[in-house]
mmCIF file of C-alpha atoms in Angstrom:
data_model
loop_
_atom_site.group_PDB
_atom_site.id
_atom_site.type_symbol
_atom_site.label_atom_id
_atom_site.label_comp_id
_atom_site.label_asym_id
_atom_site.label_seq_id
_atom_site.Cartn_x
_atom_site.Cartn_y
_atom_site.Cartn_z
ATOM 1 C CA MET V 9 -0.077 -0.076 0.151
ATOM 2 C CA ALA V 10 1.282 3.667 -0.806
ATOM 3 C CA PHE V 11 2.266 5.711 1.908
ATOM 4 C CA TRP V 12 -0.657 8.348 1.051
ATOM 5 C CA ASP V 13 -3.007 5.688 1.224
ATOM 6 C CA GLU V 14 -2.067 4.051 4.844
ATOM 7 C CA LYS V 15 -0.781 7.197 6.628
ATOM 8 C CA THR V 16 -2.463 10.493 7.876
ATOM 9 C CA LEU V 17 -0.617 13.612 7.055
ATOM 10 C CA ASP V 18 0.658 13.968 10.579
ATOM 11 C CA GLU V 19 2.123 10.230 10.385
ATOM 12 C CA MET V 20 4.147 11.434 7.378
ATOM 13 C CA THR V 21 7.832 11.774 7.356
ATOM 14 C CA GLU V 22 9.484 15.161 5.720
ATOM 15 C CA ALA V 23 10.196 13.473 2.449
ATOM 16 C CA GLU V 24 6.896 11.829 2.350
ATOM 17 C CA TRP V 25 5.306 15.113 3.003
ATOM 18 C CA GLU V 26 7.179 16.830 0.217
ATOM 19 C CA ALA V 27 6.622 14.061 -2.199
ATOM 20 C CA LEU V 28 2.756 14.818 -2.033
ATOM 21 C CA CYS V 29 3.273 18.207 -3.894
ATOM 22 C CA ASP V 30 2.195 17.882 -7.719
ATOM 23 C CA GLY V 31 4.205 20.751 -8.201
ATOM 24 C CA CYS V 32 1.360 22.858 -10.185
ATOM 25 C CA GLY V 33 2.237 26.024 -8.528
ATOM 26 C CA ARG V 34 -1.318 26.857 -7.844
ATOM 27 C CA CYS V 35 -0.589 27.866 -4.135
ATOM 28 C CA CYS V 36 1.949 30.408 -5.303
ATOM 29 C CA LEU V 37 -0.355 32.533 -7.231
ATOM 30 C CA ILE V 38 -0.919 35.592 -5.560
ATOM 31 C CA LYS V 39 -4.252 36.361 -4.145
ATOM 32 C CA LEU V 40 -6.193 39.489 -4.139
ATOM 33 C CA GLU V 41 -8.791 40.415 -1.446
ATOM 34 C CA ASP V 42 -11.784 42.455 -2.276
ATOM 35 C CA GLU V 43 -11.709 45.234 0.492
ATOM 36 C CA ASP V 44 -15.373 45.440 0.974
ATOM 37 C CA SER V 45 -16.478 41.995 1.008
ATOM 38 C CA GLY V 46 -13.514 40.005 1.721
ATOM 39 C CA LEU V 47 -13.601 37.915 -1.133
ATOM 40 C CA LEU V 48 -10.617 36.033 -2.062
ATOM 41 C CA ILE V 49 -9.769 36.156 -5.946
ATOM 42 C CA THR V 50 -6.635 34.480 -7.285
ATOM 43 C CA SER V 51 -4.603 36.136 -9.937
ATOM 44 C CA ASP V 52 -2.183 34.736 -12.570
ATOM 45 C CA VAL V 53 0.602 36.942 -11.120
ATOM 46 C CA ARG V 54 3.401 34.226 -9.746
ATOM 47 C CA CYS V 55 5.366 35.014 -6.480
ATOM 48 C CA GLN V 56 8.606 36.516 -7.202
ATOM 49 C CA LEU V 57 10.299 33.119 -6.097
ATOM 50 C CA LEU V 58 8.220 31.045 -8.214
ATOM 51 C CA ASP V 59 9.740 29.694 -12.044
ATOM 52 C CA GLY V 60 6.729 30.543 -14.304
ATOM 53 C CA ASP V 61 8.177 27.677 -16.820
ATOM 54 C CA THR V 62 9.023 24.855 -14.114
ATOM 55 C CA CYS V 63 6.301 25.845 -11.449
ATOM 56 C CA THR V 64 9.234 25.300 -8.861
ATOM 57 C CA CYS V 65 10.414 27.794 -6.116
ATOM 58 C CA THR V 66 13.612 29.186 -7.038
ATOM 59 C CA ASP V 67 14.759 29.196 -3.263
ATOM 60 C CA TYR V 68 12.420 26.742 -1.296
ATOM 61 C CA PRO V 69 14.308 26.774 1.798
ATOM 62 C CA GLY V 70 15.121 30.242 2.374
ATOM 63 C CA ARG V 71 11.324 31.416 0.969
ATOM 64 C CA GLN V 72 10.004 32.457 4.064
ATOM 65 C CA ALA V 73 12.454 34.718 4.877
ATOM 66 C CA LYS V 74 12.617 36.149 1.175
ATOM 67 C CA VAL V 75 8.705 36.263 0.700
ATOM 68 C CA PRO V 76 7.505 37.037 4.604
ATOM 69 C CA ASP V 77 3.791 36.232 3.516
ATOM 70 C CA CYS V 78 4.754 32.719 2.051
ATOM 71 C CA ILE V 79 2.789 30.097 4.210
ATOM 72 C CA LYS V 80 4.335 26.955 4.882
ATOM 73 C CA LEU V 81 1.851 24.106 4.723
ATOM 74 C CA THR V 82 1.393 21.773 7.702
ATOM 75 C CA PRO V 83 -0.796 18.904 8.267
ATOM 76 C CA GLN V 84 -2.196 21.391 11.020
ATOM 77 C CA ASN V 85 -3.009 24.267 8.469
ATOM 78 C CA VAL V 86 -4.024 22.634 5.369
ATOM 79 C CA THR V 87 -7.548 22.463 6.178
ATOM 80 C CA GLU V 88 -7.859 25.970 7.784
ATOM 81 C CA ILE V 89 -6.269 27.717 4.534
ATOM 82 C CA LYS V 90 -9.194 28.336 2.483
ATOM 83 C CA TRP V 91 -7.373 29.024 -0.843
ATOM 84 C CA ILE V 92 -5.875 25.931 -1.115
ATOM 85 C CA PRO V 93 -6.810 24.462 -4.367
ATOM 86 C CA THR V 94 -9.351 21.641 -4.664
ATOM 87 C CA THR V 95 -6.861 19.755 -6.469
ATOM 88 C CA CYS V 96 -4.076 20.170 -3.975
ATOM 89 C CA ALA V 97 -2.941 16.558 -2.810
ATOM 90 C CA TYR V 98 -2.688 17.742 0.846
ATOM 91 C CA ARG V 99 -6.230 19.119 0.712
ATOM 92 C CA ARG V 100 -7.422 16.079 -1.023
ATOM 93 C CA ILE V 101 -5.925 13.680 1.680
ATOM 94 C CA ALA V 102 -6.831 15.988 4.518
ATOM 95 C CA GLU V 103 -10.549 15.619 3.171
ATOM 96 C CA GLY V 104 -10.050 11.670 2.625
ATOM 97 C CA LYS V 105 -10.064 12.063 -1.055
ATOM 98 C CA GLY V 106 -6.909 10.143 -1.663
ATOM 99 C CA LEU V 107 -4.555 11.177 -4.868
ATOM 100 C CA ALA V 108 -6.097 12.161 -8.094
ATOM 101 C CA TRP V 109 -5.433 9.956 -11.078
ATOM 102 C CA TRP V 110 -3.049 12.605 -12.761
ATOM 103 C CA HIS V 111 -0.905 13.131 -9.560
ATOM 104 C CA PRO V 112 2.704 12.048 -10.535
ATOM 105 C CA LEU V 113 2.922 9.801 -7.738
ATOM 106 C CA ILE V 114 -0.337 8.022 -9.435
ATOM 107 C CA SER V 115 0.749 8.650 -12.950
ATOM 108 C CA GLY V 116 4.334 7.884 -12.625
ATOM 109 C CA ASP V 117 4.743 11.381 -14.753
ATOM 110 C CA PRO V 118 5.121 14.861 -13.798
ATOM 111 C CA GLN V 119 3.909 15.915 -17.017
ATOM 112 C CA THR V 120 0.137 14.642 -16.326
ATOM 113 C CA VAL V 121 -0.330 17.630 -14.270
ATOM 114 C CA VAL V 122 0.364 19.832 -17.070
ATOM 115 C CA ASP V 123 -0.960 17.816 -19.635
ATOM 116 C CA VAL V 124 -4.766 17.683 -17.763
ATOM 117 C CA GLY V 125 -4.151 21.495 -17.238
ATOM 118 C CA VAL V 126 -4.068 21.670 -13.752
ATOM 119 C CA SER V 127 -0.108 23.082 -13.758
ATOM 120 C CA ALA V 128 0.245 27.308 -13.702
ATOM 121 C CA ARG V 129 3.070 26.498 -15.783
ATOM 122 C CA GLY V 130 3.426 29.264 -18.821
ATOM 123 C CA ARG V 131 0.246 30.763 -17.512
ATOM 124 C CA THR V 132 1.360 33.226 -15.199
ATOM 125 C CA PHE V 133 3.081 36.812 -14.751
ATOM 126 C CA ALA V 134 5.986 37.667 -12.639
ATOM 127 C CA GLU V 135 5.345 39.619 -9.908
ATOM 128 C CA GLN V 136 7.814 42.291 -10.181
ATOM 129 C CA ASP V 137 6.193 42.596 -14.053
ATOM 130 C CA VAL V 138 2.659 43.898 -13.104
ATOM 131 C CA ALA V 139 1.982 47.509 -12.179
ATOM 132 C CA PRO V 140 0.184 47.936 -8.821
ATOM 133 C CA GLY V 141 -2.710 49.523 -10.608
ATOM 134 C CA GLU V 142 -2.674 46.460 -13.004
ATOM 135 C CA TRP V 143 -3.761 43.547 -10.524
ATOM 136 C CA GLU V 144 -7.271 43.405 -10.970
ATOM 137 C CA ASP V 145 -6.753 43.123 -14.899
ATOM 138 C CA HIS V 146 -4.989 39.710 -13.841
ATOM 139 C CA ALA V 147 -7.962 38.162 -11.861
ATOM 140 C CA VAL V 148 -8.558 34.593 -12.924
ATOM 141 C CA ASP V 149 -10.541 31.435 -12.579
ATOM 142 C CA TRP V 150 -8.725 28.999 -13.987
ATOM 143 C CA PRO V 151 -6.723 27.699 -10.786
ATOM 144 C CA GLU V 152 -10.299 26.830 -9.577
ATOM 145 C CA TRP V 153 -10.863 24.358 -12.069
ATOM 146 C CA GLU V 154 -10.824 20.764 -11.462
ATOM 147 C CA PRO V 155 -10.194 17.846 -14.180
ATOM 148 C CA PRO V 156 -12.841 14.839 -14.155
ATOM 149 C CA GLU V 157 -12.189 12.144 -11.235
ATOM 150 C CA ARG V 158 -11.663 9.703 -14.153
ATOM 151 C CA LEU V 159 -11.229 9.986 -17.825
#
């Protein structure tokens, strides 16, 4: 049995925890908050540390020092953070759904995340390239999209 099927998030080793990340980059998209309603809106603007071509953090170990509002996901907070994508393996496991068929640990291929349309690869703008007055123009809904549970 695979570790993600036999262990809770709390029981996983650090290596197992890290292996759950599918590398989609959706959690590294900047969220905008409507000042009036408090509604969170996802943008297609990526964190300054996210490589838009590979969807990897350019300084994962030092990310929180360089980006103070970067949130480190933990078994304790993954269910409390409302903007975690519904496709996220951490969220899916916490909700008892298991890994999606396109997840690299299931498919055996990280390209599946891109092929199925979950990845942010090539779909984002660098934070430093977006002027403050242009942020609202970058509100998108594709990060909320979920592929079908089965093909």
